Amino acid sequence: MPLNYSKWDNLELSDDSDIEGHPNVDKKSLIRWKQRDIHEKREMRKIHIAQLKADIACNDVLQPRLVQIASDVSAKGPSEFSSLVERFKTNPSPDAPVSNAPDKKTYDEMLLSLMLSVWEKAKEGGADKSDPRLGEKLSEGLYKHVELMKEHQEKLKKELEHEEAEQKKKITSDDIHEGFESKYVPPKPEPAPIKNTIPSSSSSKKATTTEFEVLNPKGVSAAASSSKSVTDEDEDVTSELPELTPSLEAFSHLPLKGFEQSWEFIKQHRDVVVPGASDALLVASFRAQSDGKADYARRCVHQSLLLQYCEKLGKDGVNVFFRKMIANDHRAVPIFEKDVLDTYAHLVERVRISKAEEAAAGESEQIQLVPESPGQTISFNVPDGPPPENLVLEGPEMENYDVEEVRKALQMRWDVFEGFKPEMQEALRSQNLEEVNKVLGRMRVQDAEEVVRLLDMAGILNFGEGGIRDETGTSMRRDGDGEEADEEEEEEEEEEEEEEEEEDGE
């Protein structure tokens, strides 16, 4: 079997025997000259190929424009030729071939030069502006240049093919490229679970316990159960609810029964199928239903159950679930839809009960302004408007006050008053404590406390001895030391009475 050495034909190899030396020139210099000659020829070929490609690209732009100009001049006559020349002179387009040459011309300048040469040829043939055959001569000249450009374009393309073929005859360092690469790509880490995830009892590991024999087992069990209940209550109070991540929030807005969209979304966002995601969606549905967003709440329930089903179907549960849902399985789809309806109905009922409990709690507790003693009165310094531009402080007691600080305080009082609801503003203007308490009683406890705090901070609330308390017995003090001073006075009075009784007994 003959050996095929054709794969070595493109290698340019040489040794000392290939170079015919001169007795007066050393061989190393001849080898260096030969190498330099090879590299120079390669570089010149690269430059020539780049120039050919640039010329071909430029002609590809000019040729259709020149054909259009020739057809327009042939149809409309010399006037069209003159208007085009005038436009190219006065308002040329900045479009030009891509080149680093400092004196490169735009396409319009090239066309203008060509059209002027056509006009000069026509004048040399004896044509002038009054010649009736001027338009015909101009169109003939333009079409002649169109044919010449086509021939030149074909010549450039053939020359480019020849130069590229010569360039590929030999394998050079420029042809070296990376064929393939083998490297280890580590897998992406698993997404983190949802923050504040509620741990499930099924996922907890079994723990081994050691039992000790005691003299009073009933007492020990009772103490353990009580401590466990206290711990559970503390955990329930301190634990926070899981919140939606940005991916889960986008997932919750997908349409109902849009299984294909949900499937594509899960494939692009791995952090959707994580522990706690279904619980976060249920929490969001409860809040949405409480805010009156029934449609969004239903979607959250739908997506939450979707994730629960995927989790319960095992390791490949996501693929199994969506394969059945997308195929519209006549057994799986009705079960899932019924589960969604039942869960949403249960959620609606829980929201109704929660609102009723909140309303009952709000009715039983309210904030009221009550004087500490029968002789104390509560009044309100209601501002008539913002402070005037020319604020003047009169009186000897106002000498130590800064006008700008007083202006800021008055402006703050007016801003606080303007921030209240109209019914609260009317009650304050009436200077009637009962009217103000009625408005506070219709508010939630948190809102009423905030209103009282703003009244005290802005100086609208005015009382003599200091002290505000609500109907639940909780005192809100403007001066925290007032109550301690009263207690000290009572203790002193009691001590004086005891001393008088001892003296009478003696």
Coordinates of C-alpha atoms in Angstrom, one line a residue, residues 3-492:
L3 CA 1.9 6.0 1.6
N4 CA 0.2 9.3 1.1
Y5 CA 2.3 12.3 2.1
S6 CA 0.0 15.0 0.6
K7 CA -0.8 16.3 4.1
W8 CA 2.7 17.7 4.3
D9 CA 2.5 19.6 1.0
N10 CA 1.4 22.8 2.7
L11 CA 4.3 22.9 5.1
E12 CA 7.1 25.3 4.2
L13 CA 10.2 23.6 5.5
S14 CA 13.9 24.2 4.6
D15 CA 17.3 23.1 5.6
D16 CA 20.8 24.2 4.9
S17 CA 21.0 22.4 1.6
D18 CA 18.1 24.4 0.1
I19 CA 20.1 27.6 0.2
E20 CA 22.8 28.1 -2.4
G21 CA 25.4 30.3 -0.7
H22 CA 28.0 32.7 -2.0
P23 CA 31.6 32.2 -1.0
N24 CA 31.8 35.8 0.3
V25 CA 28.5 35.7 2.3
D26 CA 28.0 33.5 5.4
K27 CA 25.2 31.1 5.4
K28 CA 23.5 32.4 8.5
S29 CA 23.0 35.8 6.9
L30 CA 21.5 34.1 3.8
I31 CA 19.1 32.2 6.0
R32 CA 18.0 35.4 7.7
W33 CA 17.5 37.2 4.4
K34 CA 15.4 34.3 3.1
Q35 CA 13.2 34.4 6.2
R36 CA 12.8 38.1 6.0
D37 CA 11.8 37.9 2.3
I38 CA 9.2 35.2 3.1
H39 CA 7.7 37.4 5.9
E40 CA 7.7 40.5 3.8
K41 CA 5.9 38.8 0.9
R42 CA 3.3 37.4 3.4
E43 CA 2.7 40.9 4.8
M44 CA 2.4 42.5 1.3
R45 CA -0.1 39.8 0.4
K46 CA -2.2 40.6 3.5
I47 CA -2.2 44.3 2.7
H48 CA -3.2 43.6 -0.9
I49 CA -6.0 41.3 0.1
A50 CA -7.4 43.9 2.5
Q51 CA -7.2 46.6 -0.2
L52 CA -9.0 44.3 -2.7
K53 CA -11.8 43.6 -0.1
A54 CA -12.2 47.3 0.6
D55 CA -12.4 48.2 -3.2
I56 CA -15.0 45.5 -3.7
A57 CA -17.1 46.7 -0.8
C58 CA -16.9 50.3 -2.1
N59 CA -18.0 49.3 -5.6
D60 CA -20.9 47.3 -4.2
V61 CA -22.2 50.5 -2.7
L62 CA -21.4 52.7 -5.8
Q63 CA -22.7 50.4 -8.5
P64 CA -26.4 50.4 -7.6
R65 CA -26.4 54.1 -7.1
L66 CA -24.7 54.7 -10.4
V67 CA -27.3 52.5 -12.1
Q68 CA -30.1 54.5 -10.5
I69 CA -28.5 57.8 -11.6
A70 CA -28.2 56.6 -15.2
S71 CA -31.8 55.5 -15.3
D72 CA -33.0 58.8 -13.8
V73 CA -31.0 60.9 -16.3
S74 CA -32.2 58.8 -19.2
A75 CA -35.8 59.3 -18.1
K76 CA -35.8 63.0 -17.0
G77 CA -33.0 64.5 -19.1
P78 CA -30.1 66.9 -18.5
S79 CA -32.1 68.8 -15.7
E80 CA -31.8 65.7 -13.5
F81 CA -28.1 65.5 -14.2
S82 CA -27.6 69.1 -13.2
S83 CA -29.7 68.8 -10.0
L84 CA -27.7 65.8 -8.9
V85 CA -24.4 67.5 -9.6
E86 CA -25.6 70.6 -7.6
R87 CA -26.8 68.4 -4.7
F88 CA -23.5 66.5 -4.6
K89 CA -21.6 69.8 -4.5
T90 CA -23.7 71.8 -1.9
N91 CA -25.2 69.1 0.3
P92 CA -23.1 65.9 0.1
S93 CA -23.7 62.9 2.3
P94 CA -21.1 62.1 5.0
D95 CA -21.2 58.4 4.2
A96 CA -17.8 57.1 3.2
P97 CA -16.0 53.7 3.0
V98 CA -14.3 52.4 6.1
S99 CA -10.7 53.4 5.8
N100 CA -7.8 54.9 7.8
A101 CA -6.6 57.0 4.9
P102 CA -6.4 60.8 5.8
D103 CA -7.7 62.0 2.5
K104 CA -10.5 59.5 1.9
K105 CA -13.5 60.6 -0.2
T106 CA -17.2 60.1 0.5
Y107 CA -19.5 58.2 -1.8
D108 CA -21.0 61.4 -3.1
E109 CA -17.6 62.9 -3.9
M110 CA -16.8 59.8 -5.9
L111 CA -20.1 60.0 -7.9
L112 CA -19.6 63.8 -8.4
S113 CA -16.1 63.2 -9.9
L114 CA -17.5 60.5 -12.2
M115 CA -20.4 62.7 -13.4
L116 CA -18.1 65.6 -14.0
S117 CA -15.9 63.4 -16.1
V118 CA -18.9 62.2 -18.1
W119 CA -19.8 65.9 -18.7
E120 CA -16.3 66.7 -19.9
K121 CA -16.5 63.7 -22.3
A122 CA -19.8 65.0 -23.6
K123 CA -18.4 68.5 -24.1
E124 CA -15.3 67.1 -26.0
G125 CA -17.8 65.3 -28.3
G126 CA -19.3 68.7 -29.3
A127 CA -22.3 68.7 -27.0
D128 CA -23.5 71.8 -25.1
K129 CA -26.4 72.9 -23.0
S130 CA -28.6 73.7 -26.0
D131 CA -27.9 70.4 -27.7
P132 CA -31.2 68.3 -27.9
R133 CA -29.1 65.1 -27.7
L134 CA -27.4 66.2 -24.5
G135 CA -29.4 63.9 -22.3
E136 CA -28.8 60.9 -24.5
K137 CA -25.0 61.5 -24.5
L138 CA -25.0 61.9 -20.8
S139 CA -27.0 58.7 -20.2
E140 CA -24.7 56.8 -22.6
G141 CA -21.6 58.0 -20.7
L142 CA -23.2 56.9 -17.4
Y143 CA -24.1 53.5 -18.7
K144 CA -20.6 53.1 -20.1
H145 CA -19.2 53.6 -16.6
V146 CA -21.7 51.1 -15.2
E147 CA -20.3 48.5 -17.6
L148 CA -16.7 49.4 -16.8
M149 CA -17.4 49.2 -13.1
K150 CA -18.9 45.7 -13.5
E151 CA -15.9 44.5 -15.4
H152 CA -13.5 46.0 -12.9
Q153 CA -15.5 44.4 -10.1
E154 CA -15.2 40.9 -11.7
K155 CA -11.5 41.5 -12.1
L156 CA -11.1 42.4 -8.5
K157 CA -13.0 39.4 -7.3
K158 CA -10.9 37.0 -9.4
E159 CA -7.7 38.6 -8.2
L160 CA -8.9 38.3 -4.6
E161 CA -9.6 34.6 -5.1
H162 CA -6.1 34.1 -6.5
E163 CA -4.4 35.9 -3.6
E164 CA -6.4 34.0 -1.0
A165 CA -5.5 30.7 -2.7
E166 CA -1.8 31.7 -2.7
Q167 CA -2.1 32.7 1.0
K168 CA -3.5 29.3 1.9
K169 CA -0.9 27.2 0.1
K170 CA 1.4 27.3 3.0
I171 CA 0.7 26.7 6.6
T172 CA 1.9 29.6 8.7
S173 CA 1.7 30.7 12.3
D174 CA -1.4 32.7 11.6
D175 CA -3.2 29.5 10.8
I176 CA -2.6 28.0 14.3
H177 CA -5.9 27.9 16.2
E178 CA -7.3 26.0 19.2
G179 CA -9.0 22.9 17.9
F180 CA -10.7 21.7 21.2
E181 CA -10.1 22.1 24.9
S182 CA -11.0 19.8 27.7
K183 CA -11.5 21.3 31.1
Y184 CA -13.7 20.7 34.2
V185 CA -16.7 23.0 34.6
P186 CA -18.0 22.7 38.2
P187 CA -21.8 22.5 38.5
K188 CA -23.7 25.5 39.8
P189 CA -24.3 25.5 43.5
E190 CA -27.7 24.8 44.8
P191 CA -29.9 27.9 45.4
A192 CA -30.3 28.8 49.1
P193 CA -33.7 28.2 50.8
I194 CA -36.1 30.9 51.4
K195 CA -35.3 33.1 54.5
N196 CA -37.4 32.3 57.6
T197 CA -38.4 28.9 56.2
I198 CA -40.9 27.1 58.4
P199 CA -39.3 23.7 59.1
S200 CA -41.5 20.7 58.3
S201 CA -42.0 17.9 60.8
S202 CA -41.5 15.3 58.1
S203 CA -38.0 16.6 57.2
S204 CA -36.7 16.5 60.8
K205 CA -34.3 13.7 61.6
K206 CA -35.0 11.1 64.2
A207 CA -33.0 11.7 67.3
T208 CA -32.1 9.1 69.9
T209 CA -33.2 9.8 73.4
T210 CA -32.0 8.4 76.7
E211 CA -34.6 7.8 79.5
F212 CA -33.7 7.9 83.1
E213 CA -35.7 6.2 85.9
V214 CA -36.9 8.8 88.4
L215 CA -38.8 8.6 91.7
N216 CA -41.6 10.9 90.6
P217 CA -42.2 10.4 86.8
K218 CA -45.5 12.4 86.8
G219 CA -44.0 15.5 88.2
V220 CA -41.0 15.3 85.8
S221 CA -43.3 14.9 82.8
A222 CA -45.6 17.7 83.9
A223 CA -42.6 20.1 84.2
A224 CA -41.2 19.0 80.9
S225 CA -44.5 19.6 79.1
S226 CA -44.9 23.1 80.7
S227 CA -41.4 24.1 79.7
K228 CA -42.0 22.8 76.2
S229 CA -45.2 24.8 75.8
V230 CA -43.5 28.0 77.0
T231 CA -40.6 27.4 74.5
D232 CA -43.1 26.8 71.7
E233 CA -44.9 30.0 72.5
D234 CA -41.7 32.0 72.5
E235 CA -40.7 30.5 69.1
D236 CA -44.1 31.3 67.7
V237 CA -43.8 34.9 68.8
T238 CA -40.2 35.5 67.7
S239 CA -40.3 33.6 64.4
E240 CA -40.7 35.6 61.3
L241 CA -42.8 34.6 58.2
P242 CA -41.0 33.7 54.9
E243 CA -40.9 36.5 52.3
L244 CA -41.0 36.4 48.5
T245 CA -37.8 36.6 46.6
P246 CA -37.7 38.6 43.3
S247 CA -37.9 35.3 41.3
L248 CA -40.8 34.0 43.4
E249 CA -42.7 37.3 43.0
A250 CA -42.4 37.1 39.2
F251 CA -43.4 33.5 39.4
S252 CA -46.5 34.4 41.5
H253 CA -47.8 36.7 38.7
L254 CA -48.0 33.9 36.1
P255 CA -51.5 33.1 34.9
L256 CA -53.7 30.4 36.3
K257 CA -53.3 27.0 34.5
G258 CA -50.3 28.4 32.6
F259 CA -48.4 25.2 33.1
E260 CA -46.1 25.7 30.1
Q261 CA -45.1 29.2 31.2
S262 CA -44.5 28.0 34.7
W263 CA -42.4 25.1 33.4
E264 CA -40.2 27.5 31.2
F265 CA -39.9 29.9 34.2
I266 CA -38.7 27.1 36.5
K267 CA -36.1 26.0 34.0
Q268 CA -34.6 29.5 33.8
H269 CA -34.8 30.2 37.6
R270 CA -33.6 27.4 39.8
D271 CA -34.2 29.4 42.9
V272 CA -38.0 28.9 42.6
V273 CA -38.0 25.2 43.6
V274 CA -36.4 25.6 47.0
P275 CA -37.5 24.8 50.6
G276 CA -39.9 27.4 51.9
A277 CA -41.0 28.7 48.5
S278 CA -44.6 27.3 48.8
D279 CA -44.9 28.7 52.3
A280 CA -43.8 32.2 51.1
L281 CA -46.4 32.1 48.4
L282 CA -49.1 31.1 50.9
V283 CA -48.1 34.0 53.1
A284 CA -48.3 36.4 50.1
S285 CA -51.7 35.0 49.1
F286 CA -53.0 35.6 52.7
R287 CA -51.8 39.2 52.6
A288 CA -53.2 39.8 49.1
Q289 CA -56.6 38.5 50.1
S290 CA -56.5 40.7 53.2
D291 CA -55.8 43.7 51.0
G292 CA -58.7 42.8 48.6
K293 CA -56.5 41.5 45.8
A294 CA -58.5 38.3 45.2
D295 CA -57.1 37.5 41.7
Y296 CA -53.5 37.8 42.9
A297 CA -54.2 35.7 46.0
R298 CA -55.7 32.9 43.8
R299 CA -52.6 32.9 41.6
C300 CA -50.3 32.7 44.7
V301 CA -52.3 29.7 46.0
H302 CA -52.1 28.1 42.5
Q303 CA -48.3 28.5 42.3
S304 CA -47.8 27.4 45.9
L305 CA -49.7 24.1 45.4
L306 CA -47.9 23.6 42.1
L307 CA -44.5 23.6 44.0
Q308 CA -46.0 21.4 46.7
Y309 CA -47.0 18.8 44.2
C310 CA -43.6 18.9 42.5
E311 CA -42.0 18.3 45.9
K312 CA -44.3 15.4 46.9
L313 CA -43.8 13.5 43.6
G314 CA -40.2 12.7 44.5
K315 CA -36.8 13.5 43.1
D316 CA -38.0 13.9 39.5
G317 CA -41.3 15.4 40.7
V318 CA -41.0 18.6 38.6
N319 CA -40.8 16.7 35.3
V320 CA -43.5 14.3 36.3
F321 CA -45.9 17.0 37.3
F322 CA -45.6 19.2 34.3
R323 CA -45.6 16.3 31.9
K324 CA -49.0 15.3 33.2
M325 CA -50.4 18.9 33.4
I326 CA -49.2 19.9 29.9
A327 CA -50.5 16.7 28.5
N328 CA -53.9 17.5 30.2
D329 CA -54.1 14.2 32.1
H330 CA -57.8 13.5 32.8
R331 CA -57.0 12.2 36.3
A332 CA -54.3 14.5 37.5
V333 CA -55.7 17.9 36.3
P334 CA -59.1 17.7 38.1
I335 CA -57.4 16.7 41.3
F336 CA -55.1 19.6 41.2
E337 CA -57.8 22.1 40.2
K338 CA -60.0 20.9 43.1
D339 CA -57.2 21.2 45.5
V340 CA -56.6 24.8 44.4
L341 CA -60.3 25.7 44.8
D342 CA -60.5 24.1 48.3
T343 CA -57.3 25.8 49.5
Y344 CA -58.4 29.2 48.3
A345 CA -61.8 28.8 49.9
H346 CA -60.1 27.9 53.2
L347 CA -57.8 30.9 52.8
V348 CA -60.8 33.2 52.3
E349 CA -62.4 31.9 55.4
R350 CA -59.3 32.4 57.5
V351 CA -58.9 36.0 56.2
R352 CA -62.5 36.7 57.2
I353 CA -62.0 35.3 60.7
S354 CA -58.7 37.2 61.1
K355 CA -60.4 40.5 60.1
A356 CA -63.3 39.8 62.6
E357 CA -60.8 39.2 65.4
E358 CA -58.9 42.4 64.5
A359 CA -62.1 44.4 64.5
A360 CA -63.1 42.9 67.9
A361 CA -59.7 43.7 69.3
G362 CA -59.8 47.2 68.0
E363 CA -63.2 47.9 69.5
S364 CA -62.1 46.7 72.9
E365 CA -59.0 48.9 73.1
Q366 CA -58.7 52.6 72.1
I367 CA -56.6 55.6 73.0
Q368 CA -58.2 58.5 74.8
L369 CA -56.9 61.8 76.3
V370 CA -57.9 62.0 80.0
P371 CA -56.7 64.7 82.5
E372 CA -54.7 63.3 85.5
S373 CA -56.7 65.3 88.0
P374 CA -60.1 67.0 88.1
G375 CA -58.6 70.4 88.1
Q376 CA -56.5 69.8 85.1
T377 CA -57.6 70.9 81.6
I378 CA -56.3 69.8 78.2
S379 CA -56.3 72.4 75.4
F380 CA -54.9 72.5 71.8
N381 CA -52.7 75.1 70.3
V382 CA -54.1 75.0 66.8
P383 CA -52.1 77.0 64.2
D384 CA -54.0 79.3 61.9
G385 CA -51.5 78.9 59.1
P386 CA -47.8 78.8 58.3
P387 CA -45.5 81.4 59.9
P388 CA -45.5 84.9 58.2
E389 CA -42.5 86.0 56.2
N390 CA -41.8 88.9 58.5
L391 CA -41.8 87.2 61.9
V392 CA -41.3 89.5 64.8
L393 CA -40.7 88.4 68.4
E394 CA -42.1 90.9 71.0
G395 CA -41.7 91.0 74.7
P396 CA -38.8 90.8 77.1
E397 CA -39.1 87.0 77.5
M398 CA -38.5 86.5 73.8
E399 CA -35.1 88.2 73.7
N400 CA -33.1 84.9 74.0
Y401 CA -35.0 83.2 71.2
D402 CA -33.7 82.9 67.6
V403 CA -36.2 84.1 65.0
E404 CA -35.2 81.3 62.5
E405 CA -35.6 78.6 65.2
V406 CA -39.0 79.9 66.1
R407 CA -40.0 80.0 62.4
K408 CA -38.9 76.3 62.0
A409 CA -40.9 75.3 65.1
L410 CA -44.0 77.1 63.8
Q411 CA -43.6 75.7 60.4
M412 CA -43.2 72.2 61.8
R413 CA -46.4 72.6 63.9
W414 CA -48.3 73.7 60.7
D415 CA -47.0 70.8 58.7
V416 CA -48.0 68.3 61.4
F417 CA -51.5 69.8 61.6
E418 CA -51.9 69.7 57.8
G419 CA -50.9 66.0 57.8
F420 CA -53.9 65.1 59.9
K421 CA -57.2 63.9 58.4
P422 CA -59.9 66.6 58.0
E423 CA -62.0 65.2 60.8
M424 CA -59.1 65.4 63.2
Q425 CA -58.4 69.0 62.1
E426 CA -62.0 70.0 62.7
A427 CA -62.0 68.4 66.2
L428 CA -58.8 70.2 67.1
R429 CA -60.2 73.5 65.9
S430 CA -63.3 73.0 68.1
Q431 CA -61.1 72.9 71.2
N432 CA -63.4 70.2 72.5
L433 CA -61.7 67.3 74.2
E434 CA -64.7 65.0 73.6
E435 CA -64.6 65.5 69.9
V436 CA -60.9 64.8 69.7
N437 CA -61.4 61.6 71.8
K438 CA -64.2 60.5 69.5
V439 CA -61.9 60.7 66.5
L440 CA -59.1 58.9 68.3
G441 CA -61.6 56.2 69.4
R442 CA -62.4 55.4 65.7
M443 CA -58.8 54.9 64.9
R444 CA -56.6 51.8 65.3
V445 CA -54.5 51.8 68.5
Q446 CA -51.2 52.2 66.6
D447 CA -52.6 55.1 64.5
A448 CA -54.0 56.9 67.5
E449 CA -50.7 56.6 69.4
E450 CA -48.9 58.1 66.5
V451 CA -51.4 61.0 66.3
V452 CA -50.9 61.7 70.1
R453 CA -47.2 61.6 69.6
L454 CA -47.3 64.1 66.8
L455 CA -49.6 66.4 68.8
D456 CA -47.1 66.4 71.7
M457 CA -44.1 66.8 69.5
A458 CA -45.5 69.8 67.6
G459 CA -46.7 71.5 70.7
I460 CA -50.3 71.4 69.7
L461 CA -51.2 69.4 72.8
N462 CA -51.2 71.7 75.9
F463 CA -51.8 70.5 79.5
G464 CA -50.7 72.0 82.8
E465 CA -49.3 69.3 85.0
G466 CA -48.5 66.8 82.2
G467 CA -49.9 63.3 81.7
I468 CA -51.9 61.5 79.0
R469 CA -53.5 58.1 79.5
D470 CA -55.6 55.8 77.5
E471 CA -58.7 53.8 78.6
T472 CA -56.6 50.7 79.1
G473 CA -54.7 52.4 81.9
T474 CA -51.5 52.9 80.0
S475 CA -50.1 56.4 80.7
M476 CA -48.4 58.5 78.0
R477 CA -46.3 61.2 79.6
R478 CA -45.1 64.4 78.2
D479 CA -42.8 64.8 81.2
G480 CA -41.6 61.4 82.5
D481 CA -40.6 62.8 85.9
G482 CA -44.2 64.1 86.8
E483 CA -45.5 60.7 88.1
E484 CA -42.3 60.0 90.1
A485 CA -42.6 63.5 91.8
D486 CA -46.3 62.8 92.8
E487 CA -45.3 59.4 94.3
E488 CA -42.6 61.1 96.4
E489 CA -45.0 63.7 97.7
E490 CA -47.5 61.0 98.7
E491 CA -44.7 59.1 100.5
E492 CA -43.6 62.2 102.4

